[in-house]
Amino acid sequence: MITRSALAAALLPLLAAPALAQTAPDVAQARDAALNDTLGYEIVSGLTTEVGPRPAGSAAEARARDWAKARLTALGFKNVRIETYQMAVWERGAETAEVIAPFPQKLRVTALGQSGATPAEGITAPVVLFRSMAELNAAPAGSLAGKIAFVTHAMARAQDGSGYRQFGAVRFVGPGIAAKKGAIAIVIKSVGTDQGRGPHTGQTNFGKDVTPIPAGALSVSDAANLERMLARGAVTLKLVLTPRQIGMRESGNVIAEVPGTDPAAGIVLIGGHLDSWDLGTGAIDDGAGLAITTAAAKRLLDGPAPRRTIRVVWFGAEEVGGPGAADYFKRHGGERHALVAESDTGADRVWRWQATLPDEAKPIAARLTDALAPLGITRGDGAAGGGADVGPVARAGAAVIDLNQDASRYFDYHHTPEDTLERIDPAQLRQNIAAWTAMLTIVANAPEDIGPVPPAKRGAE
Amino acid sequence: MITRSALAAALLPLLAAPALAQTAPDVAQARDAALNDTLGYEIVSGLTTEVGPRPAGSAAEARARDWAKARLTALGFKNVRIETYQMAVWERGAETAEVIAPFPQKLRVTALGQSGATPAEGITAPVVLFRSMAELNAAPAGSLAGKIAFVTHAMARAQDGSGYRQFGAVRFVGPGIAAKKGAIAIVIKSVGTDQGRGPHTGQTNFGKDVTPIPAGALSVSDAANLERMLARGAVTLKLVLTPRQIGMRESGNVIAEVPGTDPAAGIVLIGGHLDSWDLGTGAIDDGAGLAITTAAAKRLLDGPAPRRTIRVVWFGAEEVGGPGAADYFKRHGGERHALVAESDTGADRVWRWQATLPDEAKPIAARLTDALAPLGITRGDGAAGGGADVGPVARAGAAVIDLNQDASRYFDYHHTPEDTLERIDPAQLRQNIAAWTAMLTIVANAPEDIGPVPPAKRGAE
């Protein structure tokens, strides 16, 4: 598994920076040792078992912060702390859908985050089918008055998860568009690549001038059933969705560090998010990201102190628009961040990596290429974005590395009841940890300066 | 696909019985034409879309009977009729489970059929883990007083579905055993081979002298989570299950026939069951069995009249102990049934066939072997049982043929919300229809007498 070029890459820092030669660890050795990691699985198993679902701003998320602080402290991380903030909280209520005519049967539905509410007894109305966002957009103003809009689509399975941005629009903005056209409610086919009964929840955004309407996602299977009914004629649906806005609540980020020897070299910021949607236990979204980044950082914590401080953040409230990321940036945006990286696409293997680096840090990329190749990871051509939580720091100019996970099956389970520990393949989780260990070993010890990325070169977030 | 031996097999009836030579159809031709069948999928798609879940004794089951009668009549079947009976009906209520301490989180649960009820506000009690039925059986009398029993196991995936009988015991009789030992409730790990969140429901039997206790199945994933919690210490669970016995209701069988030319030769009885559990739409259990047997019979209906009458029965109330089968036997057990066969293990391909035949009908088996081989179906060594619905007629002496379906993934979905149309692979469904078409063509036209099977040779049901 250890190629000669990987070995050469591992030795490069020693050759380039004799002053560091005594302490810089062997990248290949660190990487390969991480293939036997057990801590990562322990973290995601512990978090999903001992806390479980942890919606942003909930008591469970608070318990998860305490759990994290205790665990990170016990692991020996330094400067472990919780940083709290206030946020508006939306809370799920009852949720049922039922075809009243012509084919009475229940359908599985879940409310989208920020959905408006029906009366407790529900609403009953005819369904209007739109096979795409383009069809919904083309509906005349007012044409949906008194109707329940139903938007379908066919999200494509893709290794790079690229279908999510396009097909996710039906959830991100579809409800607001339907509301503007007069719909009294909307149900969408879940944004997912599965064929199952578990609806995919997720945040929607009505926009400032729109009063939220009840907005739910049917499971992919139930949506297909409703489409078959509509192919036979008109359908009347009864919908009960009673979520509430419950006001301001506390949320927070948990921070832990591996102190570096050279404060002027900047911080390497890594992490994932601690909150999860309520339907599953948040194993792949994003207990896995916490497990991967923390287990990798722990490996550097147990070795010689790296040049750069590695800061691991378990961000709060990512799923609902990122108040955790905003609070972090407000508090820490002024500190020097050399590089940021985030893990938030499940636990399947890293298949590609991409970077946005300043020119002077380019030799790092060459060493990464060689160190990651033995794990079957190829270098991509695109810019790195970092993700929702480290995004604000990236947009402010920090260098970014993306270790892209195989997303082929991620959107089968994303935001559904099926996001549980069973969806994690321990062997692939360990491959992630090995990749992150190699990356951190190289980046945190790089003798090169990692300065700001010029604005023109910054990747899309 | 058409081997020389299959062709020879198809010609055998012609050679053996010159009187039938003008009308006996070509088996291979009928079989291969059925590989292009569209009716089967239309039936299961129509039933799951236009009726959906159809619990025994419910209004939905009644709608399904009307649907069936109309559809079978439109298809041209003869003597289409509904035969009703009364049955005691158990109806699902609210169902939630929640770990109260030490790790508060909700677990997905569903009540087992015949479960007792908790108060509306639920019960809260410590959980006692039993890793097997043997452990539960070994618990001292009275030792479960005030406790919720929790029985786990590890149902094995098997092509012949043989794990169900052994591991299903935890559902069939586990609740009654726990009740006798004083448990105030029981939750079991679902009897299933999946790792998902959909609990597997199904009937349990408390026995005559036992007062039913609340009895639920946790999803396999939730049961694994609860096991991990118990590995860390004591767990307190809150359980709400409020099913009710609602008294006597009407259920029924739907019967349709392909009339034969020789009433003295006996009836070939085939079918599946019309009722389904309420959580899914009853696609694989057992819309598929209705689709397969009906589509195959329709192919004979459209050809020359067979020697024997083919009677297709869509049985009611199979899932709750078989009052439909009992009513059929009460009304029709005295008629001469030459042979029975049932389809009730999903829609995946037939991989094996077995028969229990009287000696004089043995040549039929040789022709079946050759006719089914081109579909990849091998002859098994065991006796044929027929299944729950045709079982009473089989036990009374009728010959039996089993066309065994591949059950490898059947118990991933069995009795769960995931039993929907998406679980049906149209190509495998068509292979089933081709196998049934070949079997019916041979059996219904066989010139041999098919008399009663001697008691000593009757297969286990």
PDB file of N, CA and C in Angstrom, chain A residues 224-266:
ATOM      1  N   ALA A 224     -44.675   8.509  -5.414  1.00  0.00           N
ATOM      2  CA  ALA A 224     -44.915   7.731  -6.634  1.00  0.00           C
ATOM      3  C   ALA A 224     -46.343   7.188  -6.644  1.00  0.00           C
ATOM      4  N   ASN A 225     -46.822   6.775  -5.478  1.00  0.00           N
ATOM      5  CA  ASN A 225     -48.200   6.280  -5.376  1.00  0.00           C
ATOM      6  C   ASN A 225     -49.187   7.404  -5.723  1.00  0.00           C
ATOM      7  N   LEU A 226     -48.947   8.591  -5.163  1.00  0.00           N
ATOM      8  CA  LEU A 226     -49.832   9.728  -5.450  1.00  0.00           C
ATOM      9  C   LEU A 226     -49.786  10.096  -6.934  1.00  0.00           C
ATOM     10  N   GLU A 227     -48.617   9.988  -7.541  1.00  0.00           N
ATOM     11  CA  GLU A 227     -48.516  10.254  -8.985  1.00  0.00           C
ATOM     12  C   GLU A 227     -49.348   9.247  -9.777  1.00  0.00           C
ATOM     13  N   ARG A 228     -49.317   7.979  -9.361  1.00  0.00           N
ATOM     14  CA  ARG A 228     -50.130   6.974 -10.068  1.00  0.00           C
ATOM     15  C   ARG A 228     -51.618   7.285  -9.907  1.00  0.00           C
ATOM     16  N   MET A 229     -52.008   7.738  -8.718  1.00  0.00           N
ATOM     17  CA  MET A 229     -53.425   8.106  -8.520  1.00  0.00           C
ATOM     18  C   MET A 229     -53.807   9.264  -9.435  1.00  0.00           C
ATOM     19  N   LEU A 230     -52.939  10.266  -9.510  1.00  0.00           N
ATOM     20  CA  LEU A 230     -53.242  11.444 -10.322  1.00  0.00           C
ATOM     21  C   LEU A 230     -53.296  11.097 -11.807  1.00  0.00           C
ATOM     22  N   ALA A 231     -52.566  10.058 -12.198  1.00  0.00           N
ATOM     23  CA  ALA A 231     -52.639   9.616 -13.594  1.00  0.00           C
ATOM     24  C   ALA A 231     -54.019   9.051 -13.913  1.00  0.00           C
ATOM     25  N   ARG A 232     -54.772   8.663 -12.856  1.00  0.00           N
ATOM     26  CA  ARG A 232     -56.115   8.110 -13.041  1.00  0.00           C
ATOM     27  C   ARG A 232     -57.197   9.180 -12.910  1.00  0.00           C
ATOM     28  N   GLY A 233     -56.841  10.374 -12.369  1.00  0.00           N
ATOM     29  CA  GLY A 233     -57.844  11.441 -12.233  1.00  0.00           C
ATOM     30  C   GLY A 233     -57.577  12.306 -11.020  1.00  0.00           C
ATOM     31  N   ALA A 234     -58.574  13.137 -10.673  1.00  0.00           N
ATOM     32  CA  ALA A 234     -58.414  14.111  -9.588  1.00  0.00           C
ATOM     33  C   ALA A 234     -58.279  13.412  -8.240  1.00  0.00           C
ATOM     34  N   VAL A 235     -57.480  14.006  -7.377  1.00  0.00           N
ATOM     35  CA  VAL A 235     -57.234  13.456  -6.040  1.00  0.00           C
ATOM     36  C   VAL A 235     -57.454  14.550  -4.990  1.00  0.00           C
ATOM     37  N   THR A 236     -58.144  14.173  -3.923  1.00  0.00           N
ATOM     38  CA  THR A 236     -58.318  15.073  -2.787  1.00  0.00           C
ATOM     39  C   THR A 236     -57.490  14.561  -1.622  1.00  0.00           C
ATOM     40  N   LEU A 237     -56.688  15.464  -1.048  1.00  0.00           N
ATOM     41  CA  LEU A 237     -55.756  15.085   0.012  1.00  0.00           C
ATOM     42  C   LEU A 237     -56.107  15.816   1.303  1.00  0.00           C
ATOM     43  N   LYS A 238     -56.013  15.083   2.411  1.00  0.00           N
ATOM     44  CA  LYS A 238     -56.112  15.705   3.730  1.00  0.00           C
ATOM     45  C   LYS A 238     -54.713  15.754   4.333  1.00  0.00           C
ATOM     46  N   LEU A 239     -54.352  16.940   4.816  1.00  0.00           N
ATOM     47  CA  LEU A 239     -52.998  17.143   5.331  1.00  0.00           C
ATOM     48  C   LEU A 239     -53.066  17.751   6.725  1.00  0.00           C
ATOM     49  N   VAL A 240     -52.366  17.113   7.656  1.00  0.00           N
ATOM     50  CA  VAL A 240     -52.218  17.665   9.011  1.00  0.00           C
ATOM     51  C   VAL A 240     -50.731  17.883   9.255  1.00  0.00           C
ATOM     52  N   LEU A 241     -50.355  19.129   9.438  1.00  0.00           N
ATOM     53  CA  LEU A 241     -48.972  19.480   9.812  1.00  0.00           C
ATOM     54  C   LEU A 241     -49.078  20.586  10.849  1.00  0.00           C
ATOM     55  N   THR A 242     -48.634  20.320  12.065  1.00  0.00           N
ATOM     56  CA  THR A 242     -48.803  21.328  13.121  1.00  0.00           C
ATOM     57  C   THR A 242     -47.480  21.699  13.806  1.00  0.00           C
ATOM     58  N   PRO A 243     -46.479  22.071  13.001  1.00  0.00           N
ATOM     59  CA  PRO A 243     -45.245  22.538  13.634  1.00  0.00           C
ATOM     60  C   PRO A 243     -45.457  23.943  14.233  1.00  0.00           C
ATOM     61  N   ARG A 244     -44.512  24.339  15.071  1.00  0.00           N
ATOM     62  CA  ARG A 244     -44.622  25.662  15.714  1.00  0.00           C
ATOM     63  C   ARG A 244     -43.264  26.357  15.747  1.00  0.00           C
ATOM     64  N   GLN A 245     -43.302  27.664  15.725  1.00  0.00           N
ATOM     65  CA  GLN A 245     -42.131  28.475  16.058  1.00  0.00           C
ATOM     66  C   GLN A 245     -42.190  28.662  17.568  1.00  0.00           C
ATOM     67  N   ILE A 246     -41.196  28.179  18.292  1.00  0.00           N
ATOM     68  CA  ILE A 246     -41.279  28.232  19.762  1.00  0.00           C
ATOM     69  C   ILE A 246     -40.409  29.326  20.356  1.00  0.00           C
ATOM     70  N   GLY A 247     -39.853  30.201  19.523  1.00  0.00           N
ATOM     71  CA  GLY A 247     -39.102  31.341  20.047  1.00  0.00           C
ATOM     72  C   GLY A 247     -37.613  31.071  20.164  1.00  0.00           C
ATOM     73  N   MET A 248     -36.928  31.925  20.895  1.00  0.00           N
ATOM     74  CA  MET A 248     -35.472  31.853  20.992  1.00  0.00           C
ATOM     75  C   MET A 248     -35.042  30.770  21.983  1.00  0.00           C
ATOM     76  N   ARG A 249     -34.018  30.028  21.593  1.00  0.00           N
ATOM     77  CA  ARG A 249     -33.457  28.997  22.453  1.00  0.00           C
ATOM     78  C   ARG A 249     -31.928  29.056  22.346  1.00  0.00           C
ATOM     79  N   GLU A 250     -31.274  28.348  23.273  1.00  0.00           N
ATOM     80  CA  GLU A 250     -29.820  28.321  23.243  1.00  0.00           C
ATOM     81  C   GLU A 250     -29.322  27.190  22.347  1.00  0.00           C
ATOM     82  N   SER A 251     -28.331  27.494  21.560  1.00  0.00           N
ATOM     83  CA  SER A 251     -27.595  26.474  20.822  1.00  0.00           C
ATOM     84  C   SER A 251     -26.115  26.770  21.055  1.00  0.00           C
ATOM     85  N   GLY A 252     -25.228  26.006  20.434  1.00  0.00           N
ATOM     86  CA  GLY A 252     -23.822  26.309  20.673  1.00  0.00           C
ATOM     87  C   GLY A 252     -22.865  25.438  19.877  1.00  0.00           C
ATOM     88  N   ASN A 253     -21.610  25.894  19.824  1.00  0.00           N
ATOM     89  CA  ASN A 253     -20.522  25.133  19.221  1.00  0.00           C
ATOM     90  C   ASN A 253     -19.638  24.565  20.326  1.00  0.00           C
ATOM     91  N   VAL A 254     -19.019  23.431  20.061  1.00  0.00           N
ATOM     92  CA  VAL A 254     -18.043  22.857  20.987  1.00  0.00           C
ATOM     93  C   VAL A 254     -16.685  22.879  20.284  1.00  0.00           C
ATOM     94  N   ILE A 255     -15.692  23.405  20.983  1.00  0.00           N
ATOM     95  CA  ILE A 255     -14.373  23.629  20.386  1.00  0.00           C
ATOM     96  C   ILE A 255     -13.313  22.863  21.168  1.00  0.00           C
ATOM     97  N   ALA A 256     -12.379  22.280  20.455  1.00  0.00           N
ATOM     98  CA  ALA A 256     -11.269  21.560  21.090  1.00  0.00           C
ATOM     99  C   ALA A 256     -10.027  21.760  20.228  1.00  0.00           C
ATOM    100  N   GLU A 257      -8.872  21.712  20.852  1.00  0.00           N
ATOM    101  CA  GLU A 257      -7.669  22.018  20.086  1.00  0.00           C
ATOM    102  C   GLU A 257      -6.533  21.031  20.319  1.00  0.00           C
ATOM    103  N   VAL A 258      -5.723  20.897  19.263  1.00  0.00           N
ATOM    104  CA  VAL A 258      -4.402  20.289  19.352  1.00  0.00           C
ATOM    105  C   VAL A 258      -3.434  21.467  19.210  1.00  0.00           C
ATOM    106  N   PRO A 259      -2.799  21.918  20.301  1.00  0.00           N
ATOM    107  CA  PRO A 259      -1.994  23.140  20.208  1.00  0.00           C
ATOM    108  C   PRO A 259      -0.785  22.952  19.300  1.00  0.00           C
ATOM    109  N   GLY A 260      -0.507  23.960  18.502  1.00  0.00           N
ATOM    110  CA  GLY A 260       0.660  23.938  17.634  1.00  0.00           C
ATOM    111  C   GLY A 260       1.832  24.659  18.269  1.00  0.00           C
ATOM    112  N   THR A 261       2.980  24.486  17.656  1.00  0.00           N
ATOM    113  CA  THR A 261       4.198  25.097  18.211  1.00  0.00           C
ATOM    114  C   THR A 261       4.454  26.488  17.645  1.00  0.00           C
ATOM    115  N   ASP A 262       3.734  26.833  16.574  1.00  0.00           N
ATOM    116  CA  ASP A 262       4.025  28.100  15.884  1.00  0.00           C
ATOM    117  C   ASP A 262       2.735  28.900  15.682  1.00  0.00           C
ATOM    118  N   PRO A 263       2.342  29.669  16.679  1.00  0.00           N
ATOM    119  CA  PRO A 263       1.063  30.399  16.597  1.00  0.00           C
ATOM    120  C   PRO A 263       0.981  31.292  15.353  1.00  0.00           C
ATOM    121  N   ALA A 264       2.105  31.781  14.880  1.00  0.00           N
ATOM    122  CA  ALA A 264       2.073  32.685  13.726  1.00  0.00           C
ATOM    123  C   ALA A 264       1.733  31.951  12.433  1.00  0.00           C
ATOM    124  N   ALA A 265       1.804  30.633  12.450  1.00  0.00           N
ATOM    125  CA  ALA A 265       1.562  29.862  11.218  1.00  0.00           C
ATOM    126  C   ALA A 265       0.077  29.695  10.919  1.00  0.00           C
ATOM    127  N   GLY A 266      -0.765  30.105  11.853  1.00  0.00           N
ATOM    128  CA  GLY A 266      -2.214  30.051  11.597  1.00  0.00           C
ATOM    129  C   GLY A 266      -2.839  28.747  12.053  1.00  0.00           C
TER     130      GLY A 266
END
